[in-house]
């Protein structure tokens, strides 16, 4: 039997973000978040180690979307594996999530400690994708270069997607950002 | 008049690295580092805020090498600006520095807190290069994509350069790594 209502993790995340945006990250306590979500402090701590984790709890799932896609893609071309991983990650960012993601990005950007945490998650992502690519037979340094590039595309696409006024859906932004990276770095045409 | 011998910063860095490698990072104190370098604790703290900074003090100079190169390059092509920045950074890694860099990389890799610090320095580098590229008229998202790619090439080239048995000089490793990134991401040839 569940000891807490289904979805209390999501409610806690939403409550945390609301409070961070309203009154500031530093000023917000776990008790305030739990109260806003209508649960006890104990329930909060069943879901998250601390208030920071309420913002970063999705990172592990996001990372798994990338690595699962690399591991299970029918493709064999390394660039296609990266493209498949990026496409899979878009499932994490449906249109209805954009307002939440936008607010979260603003909170993270305003706090150096949160921004650092975000950067470290990206570094971890690059390492995990590189390992998955090596598992698919991609050699080094190509696996590392491609994994870092995958993270680059993801980061830049995400920043684009949360920008005020941006209307394109995440799959489209990811696809166009990857194409732009490839075009930018394209070796000069041989005569 | 100088209150400490010229070069004491470098002696302190060398002493710190020796001790970290010999007896472990956590076990090493500032006093031990100062003693090994033949200076007082006070002199240590004139150079570095703490023992960790003895490993990372060069990062600001390295970052400036990248941004100065972008700002002062006669090139106008964005990819050439990135290539010039990478070439300039090689000046930080002469052959005689390789044993030191190799030892430093081993210490950093063995300590998650140091590895995180290194990742954050890379994220800061990417942001600084992106700003420098925008200053040279490169638009977004190309500036961010190219700046992240510059950092990618630098990281992967550095890991290659410090690998045991690697003989190529840093300018060559950087150049070949950049070429490999571009070849890996090259858009398929049009029919």
CSV table of C-alpha atoms in Angstrom, one decimal:
chain,number,residue,atom,x,y,z
A,1,UNK,CA,0.0,0.0,0.0
A,2,UNK,CA,1.3,3.4,-0.9
A,3,UNK,CA,2.0,5.5,2.2
A,4,UNK,CA,1.7,8.7,0.2
A,5,UNK,CA,-0.6,9.9,-2.5
A,6,UNK,CA,0.6,9.0,-6.0
A,7,UNK,CA,2.2,12.0,-7.6
A,8,UNK,CA,3.4,13.6,-4.4
A,9,UNK,CA,6.9,13.7,-5.8
A,10,UNK,CA,5.6,15.8,-8.7
A,11,UNK,CA,3.6,18.0,-6.3
A,12,UNK,CA,6.6,18.6,-4.1
A,13,UNK,CA,8.7,19.6,-7.1
A,14,UNK,CA,6.1,22.0,-8.3
A,15,UNK,CA,5.7,23.4,-4.8
A,16,UNK,CA,9.4,23.8,-4.4
A,17,UNK,CA,9.7,25.7,-7.7
A,18,UNK,CA,6.8,28.0,-6.9
A,19,UNK,CA,8.3,28.9,-3.5
A,20,UNK,CA,11.9,29.4,-4.9
A,21,UNK,CA,10.4,31.7,-7.6
A,22,UNK,CA,8.1,33.6,-5.1
A,23,UNK,CA,10.4,34.1,-2.1
A,24,UNK,CA,13.9,33.0,-3.2
A,25,UNK,CA,15.8,29.7,-3.0
A,26,UNK,CA,17.8,30.5,0.1
A,27,UNK,CA,14.7,31.7,2.0
A,28,UNK,CA,12.7,28.5,1.3
A,29,UNK,CA,12.7,25.6,3.8
A,30,UNK,CA,11.7,22.0,3.3
A,31,UNK,CA,8.8,22.5,5.7
A,32,UNK,CA,7.4,25.2,3.6
A,33,UNK,CA,7.7,23.1,0.5
A,34,UNK,CA,6.0,20.1,2.2
A,35,UNK,CA,3.2,22.3,3.6
A,36,UNK,CA,2.6,23.9,0.1
A,37,UNK,CA,2.3,20.4,-1.4
A,38,UNK,CA,0.0,19.2,1.4
A,39,UNK,CA,2.4,16.5,2.8
A,40,UNK,CA,4.6,16.0,5.8
A,41,UNK,CA,8.3,16.8,6.0
A,42,UNK,CA,8.8,13.1,6.3
A,43,UNK,CA,7.2,12.5,2.9
A,44,UNK,CA,9.4,15.2,1.4
A,45,UNK,CA,12.5,13.3,2.6
A,46,UNK,CA,11.2,10.0,1.2
A,47,UNK,CA,11.4,11.7,-2.2
A,48,UNK,CA,14.4,14.0,-1.9
A,49,UNK,CA,17.5,14.3,0.2
A,50,UNK,CA,17.2,18.1,0.4
A,51,UNK,CA,15.5,21.0,-1.3
A,52,UNK,CA,18.1,21.2,-4.0
A,53,UNK,CA,17.3,17.7,-5.1
A,54,UNK,CA,13.7,18.7,-5.8
A,55,UNK,CA,15.1,20.6,-8.7
A,56,UNK,CA,17.5,17.9,-9.9
A,57,UNK,CA,15.6,14.7,-9.3
A,58,UNK,CA,14.8,14.3,-13.0
A,59,UNK,CA,18.5,14.3,-14.1
A,60,UNK,CA,19.0,10.6,-13.6
A,61,UNK,CA,15.9,9.8,-15.7
A,62,UNK,CA,17.1,12.2,-18.4
A,63,UNK,CA,20.5,10.6,-18.4
A,64,UNK,CA,18.9,7.1,-18.8
A,65,UNK,CA,16.9,8.3,-21.8
A,66,UNK,CA,20.2,9.2,-23.5
A,67,UNK,CA,22.0,6.0,-22.7
A,68,UNK,CA,19.1,3.7,-23.3
A,69,UNK,CA,18.6,5.2,-26.7
A,70,UNK,CA,22.3,4.7,-27.6
A,71,UNK,CA,22.2,1.2,-26.3
A,72,UNK,CA,19.0,0.2,-28.1
A,73,UNK,CA,19.1,2.1,-31.3
A,74,UNK,CA,19.0,0.0,-34.4
A,75,UNK,CA,21.5,2.5,-36.0
A,76,UNK,CA,25.1,1.7,-36.3
A,77,UNK,CA,26.4,5.0,-37.6
A,78,UNK,CA,27.9,6.9,-34.5
A,79,UNK,CA,26.3,10.2,-35.5
A,80,UNK,CA,22.9,8.5,-35.9
A,81,UNK,CA,23.3,7.1,-32.4
A,82,UNK,CA,23.8,10.6,-31.0
A,83,UNK,CA,20.9,11.9,-33.0
A,84,UNK,CA,18.7,9.1,-31.7
A,85,UNK,CA,19.7,9.9,-28.1
A,86,UNK,CA,18.9,13.6,-28.6
A,87,UNK,CA,15.5,12.6,-30.1
A,88,UNK,CA,14.7,10.3,-27.2
A,89,UNK,CA,15.6,13.1,-24.7
A,90,UNK,CA,12.9,15.3,-26.2
A,91,UNK,CA,10.3,13.0,-24.5
A,92,UNK,CA,11.4,14.6,-21.3
A,93,UNK,CA,10.3,18.0,-22.5
A,94,UNK,CA,6.7,18.0,-23.7
A,95,UNK,CA,5.0,21.3,-24.5
A,96,UNK,CA,3.1,21.4,-21.1
A,97,UNK,CA,6.4,21.2,-19.3
A,98,UNK,CA,7.8,24.4,-20.9
A,99,UNK,CA,6.5,26.9,-18.3
A,100,UNK,CA,7.9,24.7,-15.5
A,101,UNK,CA,11.2,24.3,-17.3
A,102,UNK,CA,11.4,28.1,-17.9
A,103,UNK,CA,10.8,28.9,-14.3
A,104,UNK,CA,13.3,26.3,-13.2
A,105,UNK,CA,16.0,27.6,-15.6
A,106,UNK,CA,15.5,31.1,-14.1
A,107,UNK,CA,15.9,29.8,-10.5
A,108,UNK,CA,19.0,27.8,-11.4
A,109,UNK,CA,20.6,30.6,-13.3
A,110,UNK,CA,20.1,33.0,-10.4
A,111,UNK,CA,22.0,30.8,-8.0
A,112,UNK,CA,25.7,30.0,-8.6
A,113,UNK,CA,25.5,26.8,-6.5
A,114,UNK,CA,22.6,25.5,-8.6
A,115,UNK,CA,24.2,26.5,-11.8
A,116,UNK,CA,27.3,24.6,-10.8
A,117,UNK,CA,25.2,21.6,-10.0
A,118,UNK,CA,23.6,21.8,-13.4
A,119,UNK,CA,27.0,22.0,-15.1
A,120,UNK,CA,28.2,18.9,-13.3
A,121,UNK,CA,25.1,17.0,-14.4
A,122,UNK,CA,26.0,17.9,-18.0
A,123,UNK,CA,29.5,16.6,-17.4
A,124,UNK,CA,28.1,13.4,-16.0
A,125,UNK,CA,25.8,13.1,-19.0
A,126,UNK,CA,28.7,13.5,-21.4
A,127,UNK,CA,30.7,10.7,-19.6
A,128,UNK,CA,27.7,8.4,-19.6
A,129,UNK,CA,27.0,8.9,-23.3
A,130,UNK,CA,30.7,8.4,-24.1
A,131,UNK,CA,30.6,5.0,-22.2
A,132,UNK,CA,27.4,4.0,-24.0
A,133,UNK,CA,28.9,4.9,-27.4
A,134,UNK,CA,32.0,2.8,-26.6
A,135,UNK,CA,29.6,0.0,-25.7
A,136,UNK,CA,28.3,0.3,-29.2
A,137,UNK,CA,31.7,-0.1,-30.7
A,138,UNK,CA,32.6,3.6,-31.2
A,139,UNK,CA,36.3,4.1,-30.7
A,140,UNK,CA,38.1,6.9,-28.9
A,141,UNK,CA,38.5,9.8,-29.3
A,142,UNK,CA,35.4,9.7,-31.5
A,143,UNK,CA,33.1,8.5,-28.7
A,144,UNK,CA,34.2,11.3,-26.3
A,145,UNK,CA,34.0,13.9,-29.0
A,146,UNK,CA,30.5,12.8,-30.1
A,147,UNK,CA,29.3,12.5,-26.5
A,148,UNK,CA,30.5,16.0,-25.6
A,149,UNK,CA,28.9,17.3,-28.8
A,150,UNK,CA,25.6,15.5,-27.9
A,151,UNK,CA,25.7,17.4,-24.5
A,152,UNK,CA,26.5,20.6,-26.3
A,153,UNK,CA,23.5,20.3,-28.6
A,154,UNK,CA,21.3,19.4,-25.7
A,155,UNK,CA,22.4,22.4,-23.6
A,156,UNK,CA,22.1,24.9,-26.4
A,157,UNK,CA,18.8,23.5,-27.5
A,158,UNK,CA,17.4,23.5,-24.0
A,159,UNK,CA,18.5,27.2,-23.5
A,160,UNK,CA,16.7,28.0,-26.8
A,161,UNK,CA,13.6,26.0,-25.9
A,162,UNK,CA,13.0,27.8,-22.6
A,163,UNK,CA,13.6,31.3,-24.1
A,164,UNK,CA,10.6,33.6,-23.8
A,165,UNK,CA,8.8,33.7,-27.1
A,166,UNK,CA,10.3,30.4,-28.4
A,167,UNK,CA,7.5,28.4,-30.0
A,168,UNK,CA,9.1,25.5,-31.6
A,169,UNK,CA,8.8,22.1,-29.9
A,170,UNK,CA,11.8,20.5,-28.3
A,171,UNK,CA,12.3,17.7,-31.0
A,172,UNK,CA,12.5,20.4,-33.6
A,173,UNK,CA,14.8,22.6,-31.6
A,174,UNK,CA,17.1,19.7,-30.9
A,175,UNK,CA,17.1,18.6,-34.5
A,176,UNK,CA,17.9,22.1,-35.8
A,177,UNK,CA,20.6,22.8,-33.2
A,178,UNK,CA,22.3,19.5,-34.2
A,179,UNK,CA,22.1,20.5,-37.8
A,180,UNK,CA,23.5,23.9,-37.0
A,181,UNK,CA,26.5,22.4,-35.1
A,182,UNK,CA,27.3,20.2,-38.0
A,183,UNK,CA,27.0,23.0,-40.5
A,184,UNK,CA,29.1,25.3,-38.3
A,185,UNK,CA,31.9,22.7,-38.0
A,186,UNK,CA,31.7,21.4,-41.6
A,187,UNK,CA,35.1,21.0,-43.0
A,188,UNK,CA,35.7,23.3,-46.0
A,189,UNK,CA,34.7,21.7,-49.3
A,190,UNK,CA,37.6,20.2,-51.2
A,191,UNK,CA,38.3,21.6,-54.6
B,1,UNK,CA,60.9,44.9,-2.8
B,2,UNK,CA,59.6,41.4,-3.1
B,3,UNK,CA,58.9,39.8,0.2
B,4,UNK,CA,59.2,36.3,-1.2
B,5,UNK,CA,61.6,34.7,-3.6
B,6,UNK,CA,60.5,35.0,-7.2
B,7,UNK,CA,59.0,31.7,-8.3
B,8,UNK,CA,57.7,30.7,-4.9
B,9,UNK,CA,54.2,30.3,-6.5
B,10,UNK,CA,55.6,27.7,-8.9
B,11,UNK,CA,57.6,26.0,-6.1
B,12,UNK,CA,54.5,25.8,-3.9
B,13,UNK,CA,52.5,24.3,-6.8
B,14,UNK,CA,55.2,21.7,-7.4
B,15,UNK,CA,55.5,20.9,-3.7
B,16,UNK,CA,51.7,20.6,-3.4
B,17,UNK,CA,51.5,18.1,-6.3
B,18,UNK,CA,54.4,16.1,-4.9
B,19,UNK,CA,52.8,15.7,-1.6
B,20,UNK,CA,49.3,15.0,-3.0
B,21,UNK,CA,50.8,12.2,-5.1
B,22,UNK,CA,53.0,10.8,-2.3
B,23,UNK,CA,50.6,10.8,0.7
B,24,UNK,CA,47.2,11.7,-0.7
B,25,UNK,CA,45.3,15.0,-1.2
B,26,UNK,CA,43.2,14.7,2.0
B,27,UNK,CA,46.2,13.9,4.2
B,28,UNK,CA,48.2,17.0,3.0
B,29,UNK,CA,48.2,20.2,4.9
B,30,UNK,CA,49.1,23.7,3.8
B,31,UNK,CA,51.9,23.7,6.4
B,32,UNK,CA,53.4,20.6,4.8
B,33,UNK,CA,53.3,22.2,1.4
B,34,UNK,CA,54.9,25.4,2.6
B,35,UNK,CA,57.6,23.5,4.4
B,36,UNK,CA,58.4,21.4,1.4
B,37,UNK,CA,58.6,24.5,-0.7
B,38,UNK,CA,60.9,26.2,1.9
B,39,UNK,CA,58.5,29.1,2.7
B,40,UNK,CA,56.1,30.1,5.5
B,41,UNK,CA,52.4,29.3,5.7
B,42,UNK,CA,51.9,33.0,5.3
B,43,UNK,CA,53.7,33.0,1.9
B,44,UNK,CA,51.5,30.1,0.8
B,45,UNK,CA,48.4,32.1,1.6
B,46,UNK,CA,49.8,35.1,-0.3
B,47,UNK,CA,49.6,32.9,-3.4
B,48,UNK,CA,46.6,30.6,-2.9
B,49,UNK,CA,43.4,30.7,-0.9
B,50,UNK,CA,43.7,27.0,0.0
B,51,UNK,CA,45.5,23.8,-1.0
B,52,UNK,CA,43.0,23.1,-3.8
B,53,UNK,CA,43.9,26.4,-5.5
B,54,UNK,CA,47.5,25.3,-5.8
B,55,UNK,CA,46.2,22.9,-8.4
B,56,UNK,CA,43.8,25.3,-10.2
B,57,UNK,CA,45.7,28.6,-10.0
B,58,UNK,CA,46.6,28.3,-13.7
B,59,UNK,CA,43.0,28.1,-14.9
B,60,UNK,CA,42.5,31.9,-15.1
B,61,UNK,CA,45.6,32.3,-17.2
B,62,UNK,CA,44.6,29.5,-19.5
B,63,UNK,CA,41.1,31.0,-19.9
B,64,UNK,CA,42.7,34.4,-20.8
B,65,UNK,CA,44.8,32.7,-23.5
B,66,UNK,CA,41.7,31.4,-25.2
B,67,UNK,CA,39.8,34.7,-25.0
B,68,UNK,CA,42.8,36.9,-25.9
B,69,UNK,CA,43.3,34.8,-29.0
B,70,UNK,CA,39.7,35.1,-30.1
B,71,UNK,CA,39.7,38.9,-29.4
B,72,UNK,CA,43.0,39.5,-31.2
B,73,UNK,CA,43.0,37.0,-34.1
B,74,UNK,CA,43.2,38.5,-37.5
B,75,UNK,CA,40.8,35.8,-38.7
B,76,UNK,CA,37.1,36.6,-39.3
B,77,UNK,CA,35.9,33.0,-40.0
B,78,UNK,CA,34.3,31.7,-36.7
B,79,UNK,CA,35.9,28.2,-37.0
B,80,UNK,CA,39.3,29.8,-37.5
B,81,UNK,CA,38.8,31.9,-34.4
B,82,UNK,CA,38.2,28.7,-32.4
B,83,UNK,CA,41.2,27.1,-34.1
B,84,UNK,CA,43.4,30.1,-33.2
B,85,UNK,CA,42.2,29.9,-29.6
B,86,UNK,CA,43.1,26.2,-29.3
B,87,UNK,CA,46.5,26.9,-30.9
B,88,UNK,CA,47.2,29.7,-28.4
B,89,UNK,CA,46.2,27.4,-25.5
B,90,UNK,CA,49.0,25.0,-26.5
B,91,UNK,CA,51.5,27.6,-25.2
B,92,UNK,CA,50.3,26.6,-21.7
B,93,UNK,CA,51.5,23.0,-22.2
B,94,UNK,CA,55.1,22.8,-23.3
B,95,UNK,CA,56.8,19.4,-23.4
B,96,UNK,CA,58.6,20.0,-20.1
B,97,UNK,CA,55.2,20.4,-18.4
B,98,UNK,CA,53.8,17.0,-19.4
B,99,UNK,CA,55.1,15.0,-16.4
B,100,UNK,CA,53.6,17.7,-14.1
B,101,UNK,CA,50.3,17.7,-16.0
B,102,UNK,CA,50.2,13.9,-16.0
B,103,UNK,CA,50.6,13.8,-12.2
B,104,UNK,CA,48.1,16.6,-11.7
B,105,UNK,CA,45.5,14.8,-13.9
B,106,UNK,CA,45.9,11.6,-11.8
B,107,UNK,CA,45.4,13.5,-8.5
B,108,UNK,CA,42.4,15.4,-9.9
B,109,UNK,CA,40.8,12.2,-11.3
B,110,UNK,CA,41.2,10.4,-8.0
B,111,UNK,CA,39.2,13.0,-6.1
B,112,UNK,CA,35.6,13.7,-7.0
B,113,UNK,CA,35.7,17.2,-5.5
B,114,UNK,CA,38.7,18.1,-7.6
B,115,UNK,CA,37.2,16.5,-10.7
B,116,UNK,CA,34.1,18.5,-10.2
B,117,UNK,CA,36.2,21.7,-9.8
B,118,UNK,CA,37.9,20.9,-13.1
B,119,UNK,CA,34.5,20.3,-14.9
B,120,UNK,CA,33.3,23.7,-13.6
B,121,UNK,CA,36.4,25.4,-14.9
B,122,UNK,CA,35.6,23.9,-18.3
B,123,UNK,CA,32.1,25.2,-18.2
B,124,UNK,CA,33.4,28.7,-17.3
B,125,UNK,CA,35.8,28.4,-20.2
B,126,UNK,CA,33.0,27.6,-22.6
B,127,UNK,CA,31.0,30.6,-21.4
B,128,UNK,CA,34.0,32.9,-21.7
B,129,UNK,CA,34.8,31.7,-25.2
B,130,UNK,CA,31.2,32.1,-26.3
B,131,UNK,CA,31.2,35.7,-25.0
B,132,UNK,CA,34.5,36.4,-26.9
B,133,UNK,CA,33.0,35.0,-30.1
B,134,UNK,CA,29.9,37.1,-29.8
B,135,UNK,CA,32.3,40.1,-29.3
B,136,UNK,CA,33.8,39.2,-32.7
B,137,UNK,CA,30.3,39.3,-34.3
B,138,UNK,CA,29.5,35.6,-34.2
B,139,UNK,CA,25.7,35.2,-33.7
B,140,UNK,CA,23.9,32.7,-31.5
B,141,UNK,CA,23.5,29.8,-31.4
B,142,UNK,CA,26.7,29.4,-33.5
B,143,UNK,CA,28.8,31.2,-30.8
B,144,UNK,CA,27.7,28.9,-28.0
B,145,UNK,CA,28.0,25.8,-30.2
B,146,UNK,CA,31.5,26.7,-31.3
B,147,UNK,CA,32.6,27.7,-27.8
B,148,UNK,CA,31.4,24.3,-26.4
B,149,UNK,CA,33.1,22.5,-29.2
B,150,UNK,CA,36.3,24.4,-28.5
B,151,UNK,CA,36.2,23.2,-24.9
B,152,UNK,CA,35.3,19.7,-26.1
B,153,UNK,CA,38.4,19.6,-28.3
B,154,UNK,CA,40.6,21.0,-25.5
B,155,UNK,CA,39.4,18.5,-22.9
B,156,UNK,CA,39.7,15.5,-25.2
B,157,UNK,CA,43.1,16.7,-26.5
B,158,UNK,CA,44.4,17.3,-23.0
B,159,UNK,CA,43.3,13.8,-21.9
B,160,UNK,CA,45.2,12.4,-24.9
B,161,UNK,CA,48.3,14.5,-24.3
B,162,UNK,CA,48.7,13.3,-20.7
B,163,UNK,CA,48.1,9.6,-21.5
B,164,UNK,CA,51.2,7.4,-20.8
B,165,UNK,CA,53.1,6.8,-23.9
B,166,UNK,CA,51.6,9.7,-25.9
B,167,UNK,CA,54.5,11.4,-27.6
B,168,UNK,CA,52.9,14.0,-29.8
B,169,UNK,CA,53.2,17.7,-28.7
B,170,UNK,CA,50.1,19.5,-27.6
B,171,UNK,CA,49.7,21.7,-30.7
B,172,UNK,CA,49.6,18.6,-32.8
B,173,UNK,CA,47.2,16.8,-30.5
B,174,UNK,CA,44.9,19.8,-30.5
B,175,UNK,CA,45.0,20.2,-34.2
B,176,UNK,CA,44.3,16.5,-34.9
B,177,UNK,CA,41.5,16.4,-32.3
B,178,UNK,CA,39.8,19.4,-33.8
B,179,UNK,CA,40.1,17.8,-37.3
B,180,UNK,CA,38.7,14.5,-35.9
B,181,UNK,CA,35.7,16.3,-34.4
B,182,UNK,CA,35.0,18.0,-37.7
B,183,UNK,CA,35.3,14.8,-39.6
B,184,UNK,CA,33.1,12.9,-37.1
B,185,UNK,CA,30.3,15.5,-37.4
B,186,UNK,CA,30.7,16.2,-41.1
B,187,UNK,CA,27.3,16.3,-42.8
B,188,UNK,CA,26.8,13.5,-45.3
B,189,UNK,CA,28.0,14.5,-48.7
B,190,UNK,CA,25.2,15.7,-51.0
B,191,UNK,CA,24.4,13.6,-54.1
